[in-house]
Coordinates of C-alpha atoms and ligand atoms in Angstrom, one line a residue:
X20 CA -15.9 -12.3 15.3
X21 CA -12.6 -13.7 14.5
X22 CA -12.5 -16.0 11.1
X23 CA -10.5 -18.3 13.5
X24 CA -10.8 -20.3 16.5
X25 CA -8.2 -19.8 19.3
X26 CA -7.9 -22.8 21.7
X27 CA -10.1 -23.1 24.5
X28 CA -9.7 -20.2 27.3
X29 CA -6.5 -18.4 25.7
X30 CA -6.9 -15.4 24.3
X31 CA -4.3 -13.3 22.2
X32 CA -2.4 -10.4 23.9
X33 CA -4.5 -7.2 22.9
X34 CA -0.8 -5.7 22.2
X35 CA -0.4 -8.5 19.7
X36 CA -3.6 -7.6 18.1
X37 CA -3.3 -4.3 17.3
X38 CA 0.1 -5.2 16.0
X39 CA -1.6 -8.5 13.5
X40 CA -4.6 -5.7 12.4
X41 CA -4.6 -4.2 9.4
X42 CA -7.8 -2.6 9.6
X43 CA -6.7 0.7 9.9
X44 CA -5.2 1.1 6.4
X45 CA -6.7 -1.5 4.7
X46 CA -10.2 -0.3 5.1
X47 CA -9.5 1.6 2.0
X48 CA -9.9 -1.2 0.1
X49 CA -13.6 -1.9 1.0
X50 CA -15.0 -1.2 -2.3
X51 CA -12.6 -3.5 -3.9
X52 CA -13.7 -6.5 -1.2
X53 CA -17.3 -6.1 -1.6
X54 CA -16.9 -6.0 -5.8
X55 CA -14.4 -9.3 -5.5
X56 CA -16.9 -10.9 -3.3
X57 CA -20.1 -9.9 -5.4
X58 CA -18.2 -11.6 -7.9
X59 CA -17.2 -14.2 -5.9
X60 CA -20.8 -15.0 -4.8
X61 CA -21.9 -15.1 -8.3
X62 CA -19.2 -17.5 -9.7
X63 CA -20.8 -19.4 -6.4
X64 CA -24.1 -19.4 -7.5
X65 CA -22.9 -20.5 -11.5
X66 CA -21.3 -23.2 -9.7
X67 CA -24.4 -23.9 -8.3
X68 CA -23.0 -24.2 -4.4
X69 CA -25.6 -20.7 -3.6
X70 CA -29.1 -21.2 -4.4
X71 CA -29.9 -17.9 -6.7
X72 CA -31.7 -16.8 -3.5
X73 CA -29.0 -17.1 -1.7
X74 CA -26.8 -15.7 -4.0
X75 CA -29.5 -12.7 -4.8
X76 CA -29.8 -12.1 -0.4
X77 CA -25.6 -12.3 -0.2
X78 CA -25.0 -9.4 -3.2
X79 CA -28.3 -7.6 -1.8
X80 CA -26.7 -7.8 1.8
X81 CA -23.0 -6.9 0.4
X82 CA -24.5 -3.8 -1.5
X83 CA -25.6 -2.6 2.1
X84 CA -22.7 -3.2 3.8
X85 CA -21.2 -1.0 1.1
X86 CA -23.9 1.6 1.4
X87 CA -23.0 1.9 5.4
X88 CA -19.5 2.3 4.4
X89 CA -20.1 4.9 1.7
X90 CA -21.8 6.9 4.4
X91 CA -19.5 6.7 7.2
X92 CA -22.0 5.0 8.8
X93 CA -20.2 1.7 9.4
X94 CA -19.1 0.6 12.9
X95 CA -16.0 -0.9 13.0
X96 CA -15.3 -3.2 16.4
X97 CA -12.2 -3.7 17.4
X98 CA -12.1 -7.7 16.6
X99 CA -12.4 -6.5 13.4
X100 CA -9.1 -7.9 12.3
X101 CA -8.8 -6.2 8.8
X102 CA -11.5 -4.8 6.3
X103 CA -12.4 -8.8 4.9
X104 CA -13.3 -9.7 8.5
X105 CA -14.8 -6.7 8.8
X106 CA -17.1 -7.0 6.2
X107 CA -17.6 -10.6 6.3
X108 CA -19.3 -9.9 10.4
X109 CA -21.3 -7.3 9.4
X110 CA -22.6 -9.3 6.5
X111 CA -23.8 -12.3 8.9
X112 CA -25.5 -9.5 11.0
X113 CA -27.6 -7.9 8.6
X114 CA -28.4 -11.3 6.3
X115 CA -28.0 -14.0 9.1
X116 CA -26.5 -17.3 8.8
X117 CA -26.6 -17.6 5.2
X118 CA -23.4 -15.1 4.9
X119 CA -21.1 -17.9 6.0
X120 CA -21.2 -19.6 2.6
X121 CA -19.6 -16.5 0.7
X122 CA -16.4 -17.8 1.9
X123 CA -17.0 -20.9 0.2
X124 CA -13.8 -22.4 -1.9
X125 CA -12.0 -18.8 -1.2
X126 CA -9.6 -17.6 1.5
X127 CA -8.2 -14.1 2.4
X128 CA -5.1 -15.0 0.5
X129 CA -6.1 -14.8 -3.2
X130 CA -9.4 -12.4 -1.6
X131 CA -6.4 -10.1 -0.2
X132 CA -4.4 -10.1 -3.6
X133 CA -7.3 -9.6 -5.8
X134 CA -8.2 -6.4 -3.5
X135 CA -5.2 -4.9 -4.0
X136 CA -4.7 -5.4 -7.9
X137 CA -8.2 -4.1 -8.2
X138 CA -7.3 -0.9 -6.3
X139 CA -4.3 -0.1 -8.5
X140 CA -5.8 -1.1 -11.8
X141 CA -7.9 1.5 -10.7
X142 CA -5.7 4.1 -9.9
X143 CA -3.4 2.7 -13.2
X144 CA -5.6 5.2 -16.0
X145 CA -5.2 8.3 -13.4
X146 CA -1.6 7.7 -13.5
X147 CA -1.2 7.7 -16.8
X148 CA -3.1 10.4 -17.3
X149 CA -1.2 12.9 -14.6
X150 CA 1.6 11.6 -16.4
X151 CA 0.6 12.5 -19.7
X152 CA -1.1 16.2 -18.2
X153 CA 2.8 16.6 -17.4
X154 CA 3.9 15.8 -21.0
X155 CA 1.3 18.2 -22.7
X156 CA 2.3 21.1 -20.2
X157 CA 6.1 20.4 -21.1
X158 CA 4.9 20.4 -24.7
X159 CA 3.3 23.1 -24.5
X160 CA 6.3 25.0 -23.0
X161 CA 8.0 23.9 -26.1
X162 CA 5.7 24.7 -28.5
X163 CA 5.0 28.1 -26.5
X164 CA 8.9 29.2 -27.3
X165 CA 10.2 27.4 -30.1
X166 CA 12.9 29.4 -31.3
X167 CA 14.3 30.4 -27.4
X168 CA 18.0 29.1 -27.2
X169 CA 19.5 28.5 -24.1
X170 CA 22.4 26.9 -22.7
X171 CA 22.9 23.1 -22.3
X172 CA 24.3 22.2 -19.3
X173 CA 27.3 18.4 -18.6
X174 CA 28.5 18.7 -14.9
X175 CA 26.6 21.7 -14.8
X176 CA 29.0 23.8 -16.8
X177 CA 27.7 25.8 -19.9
X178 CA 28.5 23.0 -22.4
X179 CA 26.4 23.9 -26.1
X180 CA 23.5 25.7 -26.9
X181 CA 20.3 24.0 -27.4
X182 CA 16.9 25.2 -27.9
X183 CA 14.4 25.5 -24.7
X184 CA 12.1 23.6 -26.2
X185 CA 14.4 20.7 -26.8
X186 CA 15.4 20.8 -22.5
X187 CA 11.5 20.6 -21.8
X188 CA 10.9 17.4 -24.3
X189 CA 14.0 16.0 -22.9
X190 CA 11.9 16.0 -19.5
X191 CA 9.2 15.3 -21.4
X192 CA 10.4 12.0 -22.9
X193 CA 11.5 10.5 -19.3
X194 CA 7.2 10.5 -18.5
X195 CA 6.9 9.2 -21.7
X196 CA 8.7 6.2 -20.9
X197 CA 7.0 6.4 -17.5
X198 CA 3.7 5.6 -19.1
X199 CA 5.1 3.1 -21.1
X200 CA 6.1 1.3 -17.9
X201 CA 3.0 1.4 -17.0
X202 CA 1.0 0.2 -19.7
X203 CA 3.9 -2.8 -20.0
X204 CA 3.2 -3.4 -16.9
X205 CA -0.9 -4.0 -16.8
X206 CA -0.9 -7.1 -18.3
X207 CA 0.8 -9.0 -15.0
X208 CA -1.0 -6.4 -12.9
X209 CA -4.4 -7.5 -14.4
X210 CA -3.9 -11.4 -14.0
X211 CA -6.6 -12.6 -11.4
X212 CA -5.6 -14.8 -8.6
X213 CA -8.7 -15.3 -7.0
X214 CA -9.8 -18.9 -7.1
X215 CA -6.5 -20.0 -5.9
X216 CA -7.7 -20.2 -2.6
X217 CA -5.6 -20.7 0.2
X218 CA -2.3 -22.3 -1.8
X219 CA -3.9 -25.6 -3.9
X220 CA -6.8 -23.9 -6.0
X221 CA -10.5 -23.4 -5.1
X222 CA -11.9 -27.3 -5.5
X223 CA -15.6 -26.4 -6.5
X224 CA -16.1 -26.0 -10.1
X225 CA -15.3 -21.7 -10.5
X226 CA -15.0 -19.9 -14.4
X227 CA -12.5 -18.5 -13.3
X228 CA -12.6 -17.1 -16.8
X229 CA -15.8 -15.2 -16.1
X230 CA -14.8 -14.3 -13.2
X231 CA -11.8 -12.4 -13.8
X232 CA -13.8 -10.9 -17.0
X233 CA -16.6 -9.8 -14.3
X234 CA -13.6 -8.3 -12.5
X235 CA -12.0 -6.5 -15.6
X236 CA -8.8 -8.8 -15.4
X237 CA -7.2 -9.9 -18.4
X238 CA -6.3 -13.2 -17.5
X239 CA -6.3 -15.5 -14.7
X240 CA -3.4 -16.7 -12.7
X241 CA -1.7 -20.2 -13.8
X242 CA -0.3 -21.3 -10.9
X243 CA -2.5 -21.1 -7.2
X244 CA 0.9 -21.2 -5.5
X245 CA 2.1 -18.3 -7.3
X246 CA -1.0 -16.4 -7.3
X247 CA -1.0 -15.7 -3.1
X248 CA 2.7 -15.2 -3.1
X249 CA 2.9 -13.3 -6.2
X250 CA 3.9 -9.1 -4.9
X251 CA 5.8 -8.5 -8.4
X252 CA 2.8 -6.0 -9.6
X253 CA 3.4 -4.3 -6.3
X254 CA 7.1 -4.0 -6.7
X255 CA 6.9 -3.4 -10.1
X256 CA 4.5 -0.8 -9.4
X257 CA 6.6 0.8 -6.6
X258 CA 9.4 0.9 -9.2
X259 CA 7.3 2.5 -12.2
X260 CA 6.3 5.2 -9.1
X261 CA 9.8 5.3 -7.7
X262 CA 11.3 6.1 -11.1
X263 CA 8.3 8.9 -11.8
X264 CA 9.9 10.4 -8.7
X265 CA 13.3 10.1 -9.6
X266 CA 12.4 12.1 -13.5
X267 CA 10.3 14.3 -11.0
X268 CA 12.9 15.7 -8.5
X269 CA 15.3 16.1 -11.7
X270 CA 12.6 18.0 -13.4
X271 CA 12.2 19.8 -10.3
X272 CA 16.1 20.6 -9.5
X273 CA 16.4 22.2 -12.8
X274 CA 13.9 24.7 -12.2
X275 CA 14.9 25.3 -9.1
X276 CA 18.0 26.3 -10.2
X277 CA 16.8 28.3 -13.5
X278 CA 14.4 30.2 -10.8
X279 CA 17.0 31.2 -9.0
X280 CA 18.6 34.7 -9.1
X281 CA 22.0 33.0 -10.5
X282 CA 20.1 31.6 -13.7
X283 CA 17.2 33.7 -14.0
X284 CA 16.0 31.3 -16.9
X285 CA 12.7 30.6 -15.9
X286 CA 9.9 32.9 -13.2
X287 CA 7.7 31.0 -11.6
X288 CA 4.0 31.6 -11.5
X289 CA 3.1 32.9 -8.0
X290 CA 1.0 30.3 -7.1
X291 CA 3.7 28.2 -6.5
X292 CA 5.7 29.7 -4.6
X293 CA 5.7 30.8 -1.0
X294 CA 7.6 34.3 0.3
X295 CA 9.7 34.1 3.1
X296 CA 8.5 35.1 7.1
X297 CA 11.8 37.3 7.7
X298 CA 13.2 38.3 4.1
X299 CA 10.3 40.1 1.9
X300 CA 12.3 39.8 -1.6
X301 CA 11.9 35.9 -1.5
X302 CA 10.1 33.9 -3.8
X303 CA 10.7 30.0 -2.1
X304 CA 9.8 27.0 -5.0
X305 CA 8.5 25.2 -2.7
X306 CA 6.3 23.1 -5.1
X307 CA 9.1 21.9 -6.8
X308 CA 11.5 21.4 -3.6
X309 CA 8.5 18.9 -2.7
X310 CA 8.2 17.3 -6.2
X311 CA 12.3 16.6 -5.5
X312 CA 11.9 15.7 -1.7
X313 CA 9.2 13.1 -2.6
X314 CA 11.3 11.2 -4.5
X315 CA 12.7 10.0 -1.3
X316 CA 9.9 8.1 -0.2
X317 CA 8.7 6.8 -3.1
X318 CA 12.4 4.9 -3.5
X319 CA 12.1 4.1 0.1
X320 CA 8.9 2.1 -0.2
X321 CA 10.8 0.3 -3.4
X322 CA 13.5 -0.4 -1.5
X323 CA 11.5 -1.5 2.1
X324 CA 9.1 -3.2 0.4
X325 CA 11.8 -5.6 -1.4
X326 CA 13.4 -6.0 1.8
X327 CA 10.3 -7.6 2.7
X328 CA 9.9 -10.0 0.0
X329 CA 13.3 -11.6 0.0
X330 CA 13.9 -14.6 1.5
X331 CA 10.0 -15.3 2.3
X332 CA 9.2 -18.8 1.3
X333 CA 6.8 -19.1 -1.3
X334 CA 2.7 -19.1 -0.2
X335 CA 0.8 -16.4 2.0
X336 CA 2.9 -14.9 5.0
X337 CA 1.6 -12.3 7.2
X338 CA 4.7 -10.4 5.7
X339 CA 2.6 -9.7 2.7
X340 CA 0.4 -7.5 5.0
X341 CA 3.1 -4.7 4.5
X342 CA 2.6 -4.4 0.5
X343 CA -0.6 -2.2 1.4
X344 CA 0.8 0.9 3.2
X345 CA 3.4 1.5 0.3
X346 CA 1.3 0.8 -2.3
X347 CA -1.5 3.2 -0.5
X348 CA 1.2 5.9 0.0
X349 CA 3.0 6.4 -3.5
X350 CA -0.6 6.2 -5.1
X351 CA -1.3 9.1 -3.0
X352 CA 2.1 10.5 -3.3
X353 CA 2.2 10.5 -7.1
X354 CA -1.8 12.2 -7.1
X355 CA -0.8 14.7 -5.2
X356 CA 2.1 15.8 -7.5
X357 CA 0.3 15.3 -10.8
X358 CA -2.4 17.6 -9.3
X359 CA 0.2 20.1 -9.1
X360 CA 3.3 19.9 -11.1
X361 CA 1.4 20.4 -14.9
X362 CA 0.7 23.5 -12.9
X363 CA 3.9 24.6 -12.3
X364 CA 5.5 23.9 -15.7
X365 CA 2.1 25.6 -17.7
X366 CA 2.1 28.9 -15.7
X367 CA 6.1 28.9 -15.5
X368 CA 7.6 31.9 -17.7
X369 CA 11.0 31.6 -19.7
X370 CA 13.5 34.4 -19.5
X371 CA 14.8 34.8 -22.9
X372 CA 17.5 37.8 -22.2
X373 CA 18.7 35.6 -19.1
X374 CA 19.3 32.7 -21.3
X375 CA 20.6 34.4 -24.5
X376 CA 22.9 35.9 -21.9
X377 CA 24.2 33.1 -20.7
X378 CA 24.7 32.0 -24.4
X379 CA 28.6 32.5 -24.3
X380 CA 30.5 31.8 -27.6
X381 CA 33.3 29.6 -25.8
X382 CA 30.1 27.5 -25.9
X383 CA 30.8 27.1 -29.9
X384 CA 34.4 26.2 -29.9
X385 CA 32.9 22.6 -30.3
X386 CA 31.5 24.0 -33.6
X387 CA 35.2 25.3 -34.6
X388 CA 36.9 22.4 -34.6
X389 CA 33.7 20.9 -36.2
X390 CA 34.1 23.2 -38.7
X391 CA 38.3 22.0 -39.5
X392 CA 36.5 18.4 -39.6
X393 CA 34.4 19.7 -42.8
X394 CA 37.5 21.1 -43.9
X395 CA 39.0 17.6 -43.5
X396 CA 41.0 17.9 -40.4
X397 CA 41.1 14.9 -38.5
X398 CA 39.0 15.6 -35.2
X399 CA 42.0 15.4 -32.6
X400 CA 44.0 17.2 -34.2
X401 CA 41.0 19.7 -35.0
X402 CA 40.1 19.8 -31.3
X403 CA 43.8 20.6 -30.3
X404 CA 44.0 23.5 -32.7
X405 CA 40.7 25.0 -31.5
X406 CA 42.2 24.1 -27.6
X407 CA 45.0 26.6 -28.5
X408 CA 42.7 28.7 -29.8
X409 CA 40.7 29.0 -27.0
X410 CA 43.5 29.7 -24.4
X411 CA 44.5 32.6 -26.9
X412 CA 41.1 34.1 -27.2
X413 CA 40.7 33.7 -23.2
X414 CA 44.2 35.3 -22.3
X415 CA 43.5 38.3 -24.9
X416 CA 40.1 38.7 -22.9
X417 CA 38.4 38.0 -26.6
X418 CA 35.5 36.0 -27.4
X419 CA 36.6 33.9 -30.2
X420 CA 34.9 35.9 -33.4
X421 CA 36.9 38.7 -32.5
X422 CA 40.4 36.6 -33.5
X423 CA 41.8 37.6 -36.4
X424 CA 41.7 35.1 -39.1
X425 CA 45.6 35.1 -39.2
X426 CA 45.6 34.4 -35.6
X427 CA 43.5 31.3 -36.3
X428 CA 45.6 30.3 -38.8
X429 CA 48.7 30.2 -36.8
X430 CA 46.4 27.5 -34.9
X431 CA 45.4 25.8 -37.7
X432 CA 46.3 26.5 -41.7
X433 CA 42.8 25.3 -42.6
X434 CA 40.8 28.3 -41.3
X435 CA 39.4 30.3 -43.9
X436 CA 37.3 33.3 -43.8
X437 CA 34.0 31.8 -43.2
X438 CA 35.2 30.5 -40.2
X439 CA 32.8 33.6 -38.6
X440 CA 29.5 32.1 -40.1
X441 CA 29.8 29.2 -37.3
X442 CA 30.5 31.3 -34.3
X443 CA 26.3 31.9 -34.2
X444 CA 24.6 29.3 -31.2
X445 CA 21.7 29.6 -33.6
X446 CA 23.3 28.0 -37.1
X447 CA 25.3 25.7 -34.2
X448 CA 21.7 24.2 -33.2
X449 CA 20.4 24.1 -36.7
X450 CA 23.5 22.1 -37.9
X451 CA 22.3 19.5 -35.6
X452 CA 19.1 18.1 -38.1
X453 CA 19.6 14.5 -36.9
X454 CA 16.8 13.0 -35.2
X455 CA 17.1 13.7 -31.8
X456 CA 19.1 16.8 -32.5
X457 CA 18.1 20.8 -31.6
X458 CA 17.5 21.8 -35.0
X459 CA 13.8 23.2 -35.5
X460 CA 12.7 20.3 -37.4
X461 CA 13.8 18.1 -35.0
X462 CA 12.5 19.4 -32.1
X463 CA 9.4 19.6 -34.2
X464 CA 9.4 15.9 -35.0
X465 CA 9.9 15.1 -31.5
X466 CA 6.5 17.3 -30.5
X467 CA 4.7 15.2 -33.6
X468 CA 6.1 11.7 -32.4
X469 CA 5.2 12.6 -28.4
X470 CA 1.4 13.3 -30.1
X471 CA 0.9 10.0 -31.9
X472 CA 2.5 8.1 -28.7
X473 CA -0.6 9.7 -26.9
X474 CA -2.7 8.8 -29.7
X475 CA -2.1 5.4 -29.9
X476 CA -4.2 2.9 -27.8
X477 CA -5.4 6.1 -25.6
X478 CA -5.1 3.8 -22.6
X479 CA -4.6 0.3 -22.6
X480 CA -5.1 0.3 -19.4
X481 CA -8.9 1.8 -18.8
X482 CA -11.1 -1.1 -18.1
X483 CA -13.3 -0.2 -21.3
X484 CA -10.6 -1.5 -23.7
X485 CA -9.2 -5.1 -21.8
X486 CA -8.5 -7.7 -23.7
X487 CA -10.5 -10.6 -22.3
X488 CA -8.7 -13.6 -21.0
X489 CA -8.9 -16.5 -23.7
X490 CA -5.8 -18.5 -22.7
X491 CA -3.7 -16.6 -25.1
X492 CA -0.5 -15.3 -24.2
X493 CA -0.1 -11.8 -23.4
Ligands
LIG17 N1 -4.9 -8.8 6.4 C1 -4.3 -9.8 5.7 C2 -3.3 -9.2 4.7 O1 -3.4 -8.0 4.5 C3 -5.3 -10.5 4.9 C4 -4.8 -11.9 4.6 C5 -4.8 -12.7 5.8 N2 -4.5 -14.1 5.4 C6 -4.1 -14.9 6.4 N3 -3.8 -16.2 6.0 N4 -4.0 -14.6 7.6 O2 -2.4 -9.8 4.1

């Protein structure tokens, strides 16, 4: 069955059809098609184009058709062009003619878009919560090892201490945002564009109201035109996931690096790692090489799937049929790395002799020449003294609190005899008290302000808490 009619006697190229069929991935959307149309029959039956019979046989029938594909036991054929054809012929086989009024006033275009903003406002609250399973195991970390110093890294090079804690909340604070994408984003995800119809709007007298509230959408699209050309949730979605993947593989390359031999900052729990098929001392990370690699696809589909959108004229085009795969693929991408990374970062084990080792002092000449600004040195000329300083302490072989104080002095008059008290990464972190800084009570604060961001409006985005549409703005 073919929602179509070809012209008498032609018939299309079967290489052609298997090529316009999107059957194959977009069967995953079934439950989403048979809840729109449910709906769909209903606002039918308000409208009062279905009888109540009808409209009682249609659900009764749809709810079957569901059933069968539940169990697995649903036959597809291969004119089945996608899953709404699908659905819609097997429909008219179990309830008869009656099934060809559920298409009344509707057409695949705004039944298409619906499907797919019902499927990710499904996945949306899953999301948000593997992002925020990430944050608590980062917390945690931090929490875990408070007073652990380490290195901070610019260009990779030992730049200033900073506490563990405050490198894990730095990830941290990248999901944060993450889920704050999402949740801006909901609101234009959860706007409903069926009863658009083709292009012009459904003419029979829909609520579109109730409809969407049926649905669990928050509003309902203003514009029919708009509504079945509109991709932005899908783009914008690909983005929120594309940018997860980008926080990801940095996440990831840090570790990967602190796992290493070279750092030794972090072990990772065996569970994530794989050992080598030739060299028996290797621990591979490949959970996290993955976590990084992914990132890859995830910005591909961003990038493909713009490709696709630019330049199409506005209205349904068959080009639309290529938002699915993506969409399909980083949902599945991004579950698949939040069932594993809080994993990673929970069972992962900090080093603190390999990091306190690394904690060289030349890593506090910053806090010398903070020290002359106290003093009330002007800072360039503070930073050149301590530059001098530095080359002295280097060509002696020193570290810096073995100079002499009269060597110092010869560098700069204002050094005085506490100038030893600074030369300790732990007062240099604690001097740093601003918010956002490494001090303890900052880092602190940071753990109590990540808490209440979880806290507040646990999800805006689970369908128990939308706002109903009433016309006002978002
Ligand atoms: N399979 C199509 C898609 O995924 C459904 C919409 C078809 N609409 C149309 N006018 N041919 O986009």
């Amino acid at each position: 069955m073919r929602l179509w009619g070809t012209p008498e006697g032609s018939a299309l190229d079967p290489a052609f059809e298997r090529l316009n069929a999107s059957l194959l991935f977009d069967r995953r959307l079934y439950p989403y098609d048979i809840q729109g149309s449910i709906a769909w029959a209903r606002a039918l039956a308000r409208a009062g184009l279905l009888t109540p019979e009808e409209c009682q046989q249609i659900v009764a029938g749809l709810e079957a058709v569901k059933a069968e594909l539940d169990a697995g036991a649903f036959a597809f054929q291969p004119t089945d062009e996608d899953i709404h054809t699908a659905i819609e012929r097997r429909l008219r086989e179990r309830i008869g003619a009656v099934a060809g009024k559920l298409h009344t006033g509707r057409s695949r275009n705004d039944q298409v878009a619906t499907d797919l903003r019902l499927f990710l406002m499904e996945a949306w609250p899953r999301l948000e919560e593997g992002l925020r399973n990430l944050e608590a195991a980062l917390v945690a970390q931090a929490e875990a090892h408070i007073d652990l110093l380490m290195p901070g890294y610019t260009h990779l090079q030992r730049a200033q201490p900073i506490r563990y804690a405050h490198w894990c909340l730095a990830h941290a604070w990248a999901f944060e945002r993450d889920r704050a994408r999402l949740r801006d984003a909901h609101p234009r995800l959860a706007t409903l564009p069926l009863g658009s119809s083709a292009l012009s709007g459904t003419p029979f007298p829909i609520d579109r109201e109730a409809l969407a509230q049926e649905l669990g959408f928050s509003s309902v699209s203003p514009n029919s035109l708009d509504a079945v050309s509109d991709r932005d949730f899908v783009a914008e979605f690909l983005f929120i996931a594309a940018m997860i993947g980008a926080h990801l593989s940095r996440l990831a390359e840090d570790l990967i690096l602190f796992a290493s031999a070279e750092f030794g900052f972090v072990e990772l729990d065996p569970a994530y790692t794989t050992g080598s098929s030739l060299m028996p001392q290797k621990r591979n990370p490949d959970a996290l090489e993955l976590a990084r690699a992914k990132a890859g696809r995830l910005i591909g589909h961003l990038v493909g799937f713009l490709t696709v959108l630019k330049g199409l004229p506005s209205g349904y085009n068959k080009d639309l049929q290529e938002d699915k795969e993506p969409v399909f693929d980083a949902v599945d991408t991004l579950d698949a790395l939040f069932a594993v990374l809080p994993g990673v970062v929970r069972t992962m084990r900090p080093r603190p002799e390999r990091m306190r080792g690394a904690l060289e002092e030349a890593m506090l000449a910053t806090e010398l020449a903070d020290y002359l600004v106290r003093k009330g040195v002007p800072f360039r000329e503070a930073h050149r003294a301590v530059s001098g300083l530095v080359q002295t302490a280097l060509r002696g072989g020193k570290p810096l609190s073995a100079l002499p104080l009269e060597v110092m002095r010869q560098h700069h008059p204002a050094f005085e005899a506490d100038v030893y008290a600074v030369l300790d990464p732990e007062a240099a972190v604690e001097r740093r008290t601003v918010r956002g800084g490494t001090a303890r009570s900052a880092v602190e604060e940071q753990i109590r302000a990540l808490r209440a961001r979880w806290a507040e409006a646990r999800s805006v985005t689970s369908p128990a808490s939308h706002q109903r549409s009433t016309g006002a703005p978002e």
